[in-house]
Coordinates of C-alpha atoms in Angstrom, one line a residue:
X11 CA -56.8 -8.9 11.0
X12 CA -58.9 -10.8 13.0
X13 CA -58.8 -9.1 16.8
X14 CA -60.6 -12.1 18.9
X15 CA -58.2 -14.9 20.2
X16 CA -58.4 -18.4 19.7
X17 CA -59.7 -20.8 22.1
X18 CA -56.1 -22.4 21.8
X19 CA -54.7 -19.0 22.9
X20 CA -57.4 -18.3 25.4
X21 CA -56.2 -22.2 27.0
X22 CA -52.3 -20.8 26.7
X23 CA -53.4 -17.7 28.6
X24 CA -55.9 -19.4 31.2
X25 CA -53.3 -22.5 32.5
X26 CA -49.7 -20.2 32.0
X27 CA -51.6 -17.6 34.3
X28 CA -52.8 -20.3 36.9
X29 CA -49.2 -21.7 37.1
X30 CA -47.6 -18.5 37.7
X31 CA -50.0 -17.6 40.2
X32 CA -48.9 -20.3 42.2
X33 CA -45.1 -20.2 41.8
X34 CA -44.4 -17.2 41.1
X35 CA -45.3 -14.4 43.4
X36 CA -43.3 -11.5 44.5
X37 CA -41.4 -13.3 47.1
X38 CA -40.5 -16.1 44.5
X39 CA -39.2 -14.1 41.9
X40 CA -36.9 -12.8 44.7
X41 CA -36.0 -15.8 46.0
X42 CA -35.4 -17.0 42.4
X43 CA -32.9 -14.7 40.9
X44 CA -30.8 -15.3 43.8
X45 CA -29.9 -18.7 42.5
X46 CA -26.9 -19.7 40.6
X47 CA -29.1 -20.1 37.7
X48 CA -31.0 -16.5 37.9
X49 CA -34.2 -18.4 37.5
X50 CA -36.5 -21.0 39.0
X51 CA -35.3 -24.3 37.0
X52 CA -38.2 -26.2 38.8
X53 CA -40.7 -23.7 37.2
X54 CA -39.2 -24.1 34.1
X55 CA -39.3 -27.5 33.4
X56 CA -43.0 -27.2 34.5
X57 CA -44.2 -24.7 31.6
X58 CA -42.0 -26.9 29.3
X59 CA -43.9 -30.3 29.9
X60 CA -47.4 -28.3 30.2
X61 CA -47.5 -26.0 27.7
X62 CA -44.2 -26.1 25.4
X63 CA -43.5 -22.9 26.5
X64 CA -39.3 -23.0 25.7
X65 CA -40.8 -24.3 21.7
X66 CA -44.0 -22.5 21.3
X67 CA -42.9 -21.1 18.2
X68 CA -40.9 -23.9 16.9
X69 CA -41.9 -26.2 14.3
X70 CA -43.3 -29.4 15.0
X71 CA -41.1 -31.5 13.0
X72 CA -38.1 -30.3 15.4
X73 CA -40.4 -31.4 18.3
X74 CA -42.2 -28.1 18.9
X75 CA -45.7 -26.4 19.7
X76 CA -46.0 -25.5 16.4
X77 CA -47.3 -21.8 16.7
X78 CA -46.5 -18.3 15.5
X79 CA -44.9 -15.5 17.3
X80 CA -47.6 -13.8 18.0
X81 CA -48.8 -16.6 20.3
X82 CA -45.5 -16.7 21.8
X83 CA -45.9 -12.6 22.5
X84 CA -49.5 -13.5 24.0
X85 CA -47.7 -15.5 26.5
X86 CA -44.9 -13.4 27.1
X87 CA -47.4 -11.2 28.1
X88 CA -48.5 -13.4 31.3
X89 CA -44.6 -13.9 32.1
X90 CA -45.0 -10.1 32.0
X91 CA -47.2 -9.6 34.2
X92 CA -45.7 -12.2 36.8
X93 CA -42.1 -10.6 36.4
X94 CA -41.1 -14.1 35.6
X95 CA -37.4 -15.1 35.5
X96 CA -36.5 -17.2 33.0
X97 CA -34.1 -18.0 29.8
X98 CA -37.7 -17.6 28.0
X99 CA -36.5 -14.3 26.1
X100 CA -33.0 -15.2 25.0
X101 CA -33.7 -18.4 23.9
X102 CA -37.2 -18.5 22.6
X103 CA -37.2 -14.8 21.4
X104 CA -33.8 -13.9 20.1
X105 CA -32.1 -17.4 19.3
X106 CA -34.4 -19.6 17.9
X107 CA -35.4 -17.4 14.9
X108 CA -31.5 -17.0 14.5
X109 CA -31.3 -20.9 14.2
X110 CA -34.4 -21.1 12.4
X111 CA -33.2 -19.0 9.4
X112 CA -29.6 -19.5 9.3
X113 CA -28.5 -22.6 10.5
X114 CA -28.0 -25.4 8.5
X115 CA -30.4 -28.4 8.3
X116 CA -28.3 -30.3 10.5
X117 CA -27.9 -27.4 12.5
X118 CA -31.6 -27.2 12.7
X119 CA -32.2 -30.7 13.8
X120 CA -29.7 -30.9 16.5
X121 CA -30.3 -27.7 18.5
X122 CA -34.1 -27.2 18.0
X123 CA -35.2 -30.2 19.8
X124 CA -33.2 -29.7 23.4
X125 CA -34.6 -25.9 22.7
X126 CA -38.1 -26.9 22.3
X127 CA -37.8 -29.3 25.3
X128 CA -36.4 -26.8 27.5
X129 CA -33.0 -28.9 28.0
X130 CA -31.1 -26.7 26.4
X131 CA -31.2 -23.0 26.5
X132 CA -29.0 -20.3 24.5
X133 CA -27.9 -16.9 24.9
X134 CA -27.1 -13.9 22.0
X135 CA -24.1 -12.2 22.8
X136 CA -23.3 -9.1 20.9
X137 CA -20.3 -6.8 21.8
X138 CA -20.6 -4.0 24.2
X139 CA -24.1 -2.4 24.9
X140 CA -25.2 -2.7 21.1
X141 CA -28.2 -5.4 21.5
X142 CA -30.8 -2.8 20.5
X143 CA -28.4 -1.3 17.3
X144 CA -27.8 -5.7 16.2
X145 CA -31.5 -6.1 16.3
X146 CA -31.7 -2.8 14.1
X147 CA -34.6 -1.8 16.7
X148 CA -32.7 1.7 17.4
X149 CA -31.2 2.1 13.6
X150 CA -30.3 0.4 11.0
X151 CA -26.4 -0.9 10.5
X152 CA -26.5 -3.3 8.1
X153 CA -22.0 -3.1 8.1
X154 CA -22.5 -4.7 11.8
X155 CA -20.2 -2.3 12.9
X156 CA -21.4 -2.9 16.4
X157 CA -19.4 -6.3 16.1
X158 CA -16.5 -4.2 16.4
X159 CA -13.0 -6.5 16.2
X160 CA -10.6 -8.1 18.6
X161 CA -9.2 -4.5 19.4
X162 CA -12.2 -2.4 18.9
X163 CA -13.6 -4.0 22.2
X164 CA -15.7 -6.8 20.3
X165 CA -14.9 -10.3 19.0
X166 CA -12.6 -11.5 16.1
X167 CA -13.0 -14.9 14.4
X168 CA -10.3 -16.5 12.5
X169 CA -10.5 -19.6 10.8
X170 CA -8.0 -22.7 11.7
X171 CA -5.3 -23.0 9.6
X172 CA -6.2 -26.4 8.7
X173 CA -9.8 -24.9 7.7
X174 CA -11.8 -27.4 10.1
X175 CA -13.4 -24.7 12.3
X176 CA -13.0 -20.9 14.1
X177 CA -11.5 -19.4 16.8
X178 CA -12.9 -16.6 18.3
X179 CA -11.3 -13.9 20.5
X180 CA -12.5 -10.8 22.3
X181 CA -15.3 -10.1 25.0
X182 CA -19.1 -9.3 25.0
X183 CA -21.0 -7.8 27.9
X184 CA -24.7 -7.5 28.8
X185 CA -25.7 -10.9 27.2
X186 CA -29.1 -12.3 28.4
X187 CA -28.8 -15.3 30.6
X188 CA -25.1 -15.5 29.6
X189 CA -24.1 -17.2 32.3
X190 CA -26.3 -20.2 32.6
X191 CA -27.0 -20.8 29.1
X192 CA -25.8 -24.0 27.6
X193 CA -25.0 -22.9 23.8
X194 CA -24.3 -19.3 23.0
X195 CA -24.5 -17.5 19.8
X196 CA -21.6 -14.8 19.4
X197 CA -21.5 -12.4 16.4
X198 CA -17.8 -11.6 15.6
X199 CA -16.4 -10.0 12.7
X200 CA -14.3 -12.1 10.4
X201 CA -12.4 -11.5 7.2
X202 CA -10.5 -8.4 7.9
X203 CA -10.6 -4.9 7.7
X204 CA -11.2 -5.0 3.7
X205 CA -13.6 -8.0 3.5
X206 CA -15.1 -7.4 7.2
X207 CA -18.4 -8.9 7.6
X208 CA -20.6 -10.0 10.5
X209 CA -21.1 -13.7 10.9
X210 CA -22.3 -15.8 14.1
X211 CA -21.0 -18.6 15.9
X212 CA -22.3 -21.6 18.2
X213 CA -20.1 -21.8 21.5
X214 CA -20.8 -24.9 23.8
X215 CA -21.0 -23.6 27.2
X216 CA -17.8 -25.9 28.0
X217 CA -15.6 -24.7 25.0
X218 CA -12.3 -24.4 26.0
X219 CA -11.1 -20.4 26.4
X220 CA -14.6 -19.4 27.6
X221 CA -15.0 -17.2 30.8
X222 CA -18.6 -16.3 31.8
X223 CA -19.0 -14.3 35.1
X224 CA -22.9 -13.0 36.0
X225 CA -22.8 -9.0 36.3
X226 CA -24.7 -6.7 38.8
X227 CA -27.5 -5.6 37.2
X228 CA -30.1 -3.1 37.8
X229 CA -32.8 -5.5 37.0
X230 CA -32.7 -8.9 38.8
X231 CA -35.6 -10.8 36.9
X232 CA -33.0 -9.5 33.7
X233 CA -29.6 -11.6 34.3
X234 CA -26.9 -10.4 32.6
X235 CA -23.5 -11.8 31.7
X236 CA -20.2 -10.9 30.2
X237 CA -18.4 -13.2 28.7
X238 CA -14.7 -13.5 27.4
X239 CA -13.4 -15.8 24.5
X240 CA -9.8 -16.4 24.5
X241 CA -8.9 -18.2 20.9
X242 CA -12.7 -20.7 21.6
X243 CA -13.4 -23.0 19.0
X244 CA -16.9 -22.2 17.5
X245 CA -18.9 -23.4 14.9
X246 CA -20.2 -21.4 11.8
X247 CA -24.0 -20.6 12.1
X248 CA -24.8 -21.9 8.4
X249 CA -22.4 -20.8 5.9
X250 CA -20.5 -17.8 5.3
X251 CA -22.8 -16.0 2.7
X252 CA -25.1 -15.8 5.1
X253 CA -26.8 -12.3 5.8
X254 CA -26.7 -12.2 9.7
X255 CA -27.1 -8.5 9.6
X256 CA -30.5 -8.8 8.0
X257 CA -31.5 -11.6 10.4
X258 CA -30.5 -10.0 13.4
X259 CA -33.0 -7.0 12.0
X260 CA -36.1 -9.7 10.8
X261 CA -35.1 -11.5 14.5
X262 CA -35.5 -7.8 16.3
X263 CA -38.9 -7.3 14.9
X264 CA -40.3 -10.3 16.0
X265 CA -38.5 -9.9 19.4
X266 CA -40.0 -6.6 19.8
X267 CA -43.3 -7.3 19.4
X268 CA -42.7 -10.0 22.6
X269 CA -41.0 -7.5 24.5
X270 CA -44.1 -5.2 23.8
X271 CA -46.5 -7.2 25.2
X272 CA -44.6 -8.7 28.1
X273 CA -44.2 -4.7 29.0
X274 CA -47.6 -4.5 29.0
X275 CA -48.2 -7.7 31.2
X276 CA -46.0 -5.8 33.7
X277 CA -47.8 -2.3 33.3
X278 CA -51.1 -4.0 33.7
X279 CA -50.3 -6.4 36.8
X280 CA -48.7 -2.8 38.6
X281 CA -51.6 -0.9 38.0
X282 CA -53.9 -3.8 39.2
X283 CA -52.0 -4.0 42.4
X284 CA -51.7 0.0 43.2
X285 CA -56.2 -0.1 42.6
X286 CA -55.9 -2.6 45.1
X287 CA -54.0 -1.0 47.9
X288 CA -55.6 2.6 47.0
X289 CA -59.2 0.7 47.2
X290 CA -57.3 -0.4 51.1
X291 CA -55.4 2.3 52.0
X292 CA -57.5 5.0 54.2
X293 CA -57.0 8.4 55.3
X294 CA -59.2 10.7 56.9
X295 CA -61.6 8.1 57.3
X296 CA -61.9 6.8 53.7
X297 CA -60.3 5.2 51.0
X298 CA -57.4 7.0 49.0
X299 CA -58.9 5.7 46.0
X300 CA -62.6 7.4 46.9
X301 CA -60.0 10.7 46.2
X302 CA -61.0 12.6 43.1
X303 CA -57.1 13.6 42.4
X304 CA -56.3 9.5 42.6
X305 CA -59.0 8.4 40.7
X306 CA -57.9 11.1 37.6
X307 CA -54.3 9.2 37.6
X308 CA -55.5 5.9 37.8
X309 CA -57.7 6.9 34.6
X310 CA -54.8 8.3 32.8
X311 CA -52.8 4.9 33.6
X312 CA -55.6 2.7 32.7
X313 CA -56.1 4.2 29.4
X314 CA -52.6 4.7 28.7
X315 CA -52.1 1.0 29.6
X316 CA -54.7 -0.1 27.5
X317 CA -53.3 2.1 24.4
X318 CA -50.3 -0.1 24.7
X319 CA -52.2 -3.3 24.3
X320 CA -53.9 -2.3 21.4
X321 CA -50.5 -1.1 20.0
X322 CA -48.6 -4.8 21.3
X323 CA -51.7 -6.9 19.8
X324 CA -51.4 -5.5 16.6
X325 CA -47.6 -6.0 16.2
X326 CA -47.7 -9.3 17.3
X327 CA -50.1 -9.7 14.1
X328 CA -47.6 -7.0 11.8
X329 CA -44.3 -7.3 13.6
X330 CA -43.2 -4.3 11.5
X331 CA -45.0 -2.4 13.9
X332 CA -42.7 -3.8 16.6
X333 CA -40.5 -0.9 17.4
X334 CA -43.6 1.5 17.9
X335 CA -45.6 -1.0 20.1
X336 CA -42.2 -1.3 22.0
X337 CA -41.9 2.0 22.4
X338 CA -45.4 3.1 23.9
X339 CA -45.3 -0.2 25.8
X340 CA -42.3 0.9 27.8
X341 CA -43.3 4.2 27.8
X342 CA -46.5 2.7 29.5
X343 CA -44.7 0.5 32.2
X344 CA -41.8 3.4 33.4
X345 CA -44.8 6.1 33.4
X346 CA -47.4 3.2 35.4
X347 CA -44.2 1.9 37.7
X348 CA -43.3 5.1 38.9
X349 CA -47.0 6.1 39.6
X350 CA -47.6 3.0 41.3
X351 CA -44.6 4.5 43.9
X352 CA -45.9 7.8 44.2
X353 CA -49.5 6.3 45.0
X354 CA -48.2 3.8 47.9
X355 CA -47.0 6.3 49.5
X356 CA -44.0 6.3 51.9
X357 CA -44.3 2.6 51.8
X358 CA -43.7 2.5 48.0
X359 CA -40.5 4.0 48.2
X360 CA -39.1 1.5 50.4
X361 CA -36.8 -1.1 48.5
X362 CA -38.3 -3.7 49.9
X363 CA -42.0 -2.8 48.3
X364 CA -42.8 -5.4 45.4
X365 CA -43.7 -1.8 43.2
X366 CA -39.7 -1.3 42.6
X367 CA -39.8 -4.8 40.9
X368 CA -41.9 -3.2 37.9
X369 CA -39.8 -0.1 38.0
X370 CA -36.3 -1.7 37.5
X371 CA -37.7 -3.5 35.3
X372 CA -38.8 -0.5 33.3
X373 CA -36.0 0.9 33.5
X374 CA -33.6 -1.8 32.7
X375 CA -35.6 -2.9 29.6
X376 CA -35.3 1.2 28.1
X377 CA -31.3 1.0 28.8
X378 CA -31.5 -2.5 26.7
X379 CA -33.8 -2.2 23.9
X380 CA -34.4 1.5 23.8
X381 CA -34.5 4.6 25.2
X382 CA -38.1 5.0 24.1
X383 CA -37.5 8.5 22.3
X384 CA -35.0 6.4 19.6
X385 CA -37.4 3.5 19.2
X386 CA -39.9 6.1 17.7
X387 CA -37.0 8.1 15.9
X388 CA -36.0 4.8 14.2
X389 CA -39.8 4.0 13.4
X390 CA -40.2 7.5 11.5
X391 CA -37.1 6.9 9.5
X392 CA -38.3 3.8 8.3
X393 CA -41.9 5.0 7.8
X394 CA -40.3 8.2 5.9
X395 CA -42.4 10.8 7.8
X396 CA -39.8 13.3 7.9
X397 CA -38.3 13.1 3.9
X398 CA -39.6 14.2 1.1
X399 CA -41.2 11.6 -1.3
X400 CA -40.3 13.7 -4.6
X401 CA -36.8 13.9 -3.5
X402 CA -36.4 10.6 -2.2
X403 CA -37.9 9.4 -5.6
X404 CA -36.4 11.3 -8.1
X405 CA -33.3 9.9 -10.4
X406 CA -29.8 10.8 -11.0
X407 CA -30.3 13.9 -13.2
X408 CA -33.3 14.8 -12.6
X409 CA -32.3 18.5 -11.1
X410 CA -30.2 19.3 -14.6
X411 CA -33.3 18.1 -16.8
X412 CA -35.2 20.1 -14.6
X413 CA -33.4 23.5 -14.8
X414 CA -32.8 23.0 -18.7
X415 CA -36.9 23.3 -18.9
X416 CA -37.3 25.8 -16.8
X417 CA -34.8 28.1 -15.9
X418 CA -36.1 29.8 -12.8
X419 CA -35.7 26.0 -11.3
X420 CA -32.8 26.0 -8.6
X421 CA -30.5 23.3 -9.7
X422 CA -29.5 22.9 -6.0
X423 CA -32.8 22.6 -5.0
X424 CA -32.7 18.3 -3.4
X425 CA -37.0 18.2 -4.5
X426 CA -35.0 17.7 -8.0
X427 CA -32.4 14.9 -7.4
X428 CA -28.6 15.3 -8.0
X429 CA -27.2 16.2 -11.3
X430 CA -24.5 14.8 -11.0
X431 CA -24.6 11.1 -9.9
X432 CA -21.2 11.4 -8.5
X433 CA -22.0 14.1 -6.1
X434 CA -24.7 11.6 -4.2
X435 CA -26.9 13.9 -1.6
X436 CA -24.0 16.2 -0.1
X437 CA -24.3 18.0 -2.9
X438 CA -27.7 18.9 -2.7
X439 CA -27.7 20.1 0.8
X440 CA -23.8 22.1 -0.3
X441 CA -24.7 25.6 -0.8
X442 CA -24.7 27.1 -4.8
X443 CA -25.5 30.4 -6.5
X444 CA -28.4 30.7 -8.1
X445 CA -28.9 30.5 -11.8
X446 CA -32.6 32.1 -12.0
X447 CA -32.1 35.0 -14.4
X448 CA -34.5 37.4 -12.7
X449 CA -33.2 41.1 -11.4
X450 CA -31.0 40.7 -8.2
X451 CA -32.4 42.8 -5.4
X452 CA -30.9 46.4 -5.5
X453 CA -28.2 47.1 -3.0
X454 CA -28.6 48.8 0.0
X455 CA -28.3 52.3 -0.2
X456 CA -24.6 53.8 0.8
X457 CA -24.1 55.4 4.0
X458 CA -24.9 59.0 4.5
X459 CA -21.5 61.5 5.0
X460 CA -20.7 62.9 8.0
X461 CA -21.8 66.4 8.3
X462 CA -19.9 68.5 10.8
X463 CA -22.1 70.6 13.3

């Protein structure tokens, strides 16, 4: 791993950083998600012809930058730290992978372009609150249960009786940028209850039967949208042996790797603004931050901030590492945003204060991709830290092998595998007697008589 950036990164950085400097302060982001479109559409347009922001990580042959994901998480991290609104996320983050691996090459070439450009955007829209269990970045559910059905709260596709296309029915809430994107992708559960699978679908934002409404959300710079499909025709996402379950998991480790660093971008840019008003702020005839008490907080932000960095960098180069980078990156920006309050004072805990901006947007990202103690959870399963290697490992049989060699061996003991393959792991953790063939422990002595006094 090589740690030092490129000088095609450190130009990415520099000019996306000067831009949103410029046009998008505090009172721009507020003015911004107050539009129909929930973002700046000026502004967007602007990082697209500059930069390639919208196809950073496309390919170039579909008319994009050309780069990696990590170099799309580098700049994420400057949208971070300006709070910036935009479709960036859904599209760029969570769609385009989708497209990239399962569409078809036709597919391919007639959504990435618009994508790359900026023309088009797209949205991922999962039933109920599951984003973080699709993109496995809470647990793994490779049955997409989450997709639920038509009357388990989710969507149903059904294919036309003249087998020319789908129709899809049901509902979806929380989708990022929902309502103003121009394609969506819908996961919806098709086949049946006996051959259910999990497939995904492209919805035109004009499709007949779709109803999009923009929701209140905690988070503002987050827009949210639920959606309704009332028998919409959609189009297959690539064919029907296609995996999506396993590319919604490789899409969520990539995505949370960007959501790591943009965290971080936010953390940093909310410290750097509370050392600024505590290096203002006076009391008693000197700076707050000349305090001994504010300066030990500060430190304990700014190395906590820093930990996160390391921890986003790295994933961005080993997106396996995304769901721990994501968690201490969060845990970084609630822990920073809420200090950032409590250090401007009275001021700070006015709604109108800038400092809430980071904090709902700490908050908002936990109740989407987390909560932060589940990210970690998630991480230790996969890393095995709390399972036993010799039991994991060891074969059907092993425990009756085992005892036949030695018989002071517990057969029920799970270090020794199942003996029976048909009994699977319940059966080791099922309670059993015993079959050592040392002397049972005496029994305890009987009860002395009453005497009479």
């Amino acid at each position: 791993m090589d740690a030092a950036f490129t000088a095609e990164q450190d130009e990415i950085r520099r000019t996306l950083r000067e831009i949103l400097g410029k046009r998008c302060g505090p009172d721009e982001v507020k003015a911004a998600v107050r539009t129909t479109a929930g973002h700046d559409r000026e502004l967007w347009q602007q990082l697209a012809r500059q930069l390639g922001l919208p196809g950073i990580a496309i390919a170039e042959e579909y008319g994009g930058v050309g780069c990696t994901p990590a170099d799309l998480a580098l700049a994420c991290e400057e949208t971070g730290r300006a709070l910036l609104p935009s479709p960036l996320l859904a599209t760029a983050a969570l769609c385009v992978p989708l497209i990239t691996a399962l569409g078809s090459a036709a597919q391919r070439s007639a959504l990435l372009p618009p994508l790359a450009t900026g023309g088009l955007t797209a949205a991922l829209a999962v039933s109920g609150p599951a984003l973080a269990t699709a993109l496995a970045l809470t647990g793994e559910d490779a049955s997409g249960q989450w997709a639920g059905g038509g009357r388990a709260g989710g969507v149903q596709a059904r294919a036309d009786a003249d087998g020319g296309g789908w129709r899809l029915y049901g509902e979806a809430a929380q989708v990022l940028d929902g309502h103003s994107a121009g394609l969506l992708l819908v996961a919806a559960h098709t086949g049946g209850f006996a051959r259910s699978r999990t497939l995904l679908f492209l919805v035109r934002e004009d499709a007949p039967g779709l109803v999009r409404s923009r929701q209140a959300v905690l988070d503002e710079t987050r827009p949210q949208a639920g959606i309704q499909l009332r028998q919409t025709p959609a189009e297959l996402l690539g064919d029907e042996a296609a995996d999506v379950p396993a590319a919604l998991a490789a899409t969520g480790r990539t995505a949370s790797a960007v959501l790591a660093a943009e965290a971080v971008g936010a953390a940093g840019q909310a410290l750097a603004r509370t050392v600024e008003y505590v290096r203002q702020r006076e009391q008693f005839g000197r700076a707050i931050g000349s305090f001994q008490a504010v300066k030990h907080r500060l430190a304990d932000l700014y190395v906590q901030v820093q930990a996160a960095r390391s921890a986003a960098y790295y994933a961005a180069w080993d997106p396996d590492q995304g769901g721990l980078a994501l968690a201490q990156a969060l845990e970084a920006l609630r822990v920073t945003a809420g200090e950032a309050i409590q250090l401007h004072g009275g001021i700070g805990f006015t709604w109108e204060h800038d400092a809430h901006l980071y904090f709902k947007r700490a908050a908002a990202d936990e109740l989407l991709f987390g909560p932060v103690h589940r990210l970690r959870a998630h991480a230790a399963d996969r890393a095995g830290l709390f399972t036993d290697p010799a039991a994991a490992a060891a074969p059907p049989g092993h425990r009756a092998r085992a005892a036949e060699a030695d018989p002071t061996v517990n057969p029920a003991d799970p270090a020794h595998g199942p003996s029976d393959p048909a009994q699977g792991p319940a059966a080791a953790s099922a309670p059993t007697t015993s079959t050592s063939t040392s002397t049972p422990p005496p029994p305890f002595p009987p009860a002395p008589e009453k005497v009479a006094v």
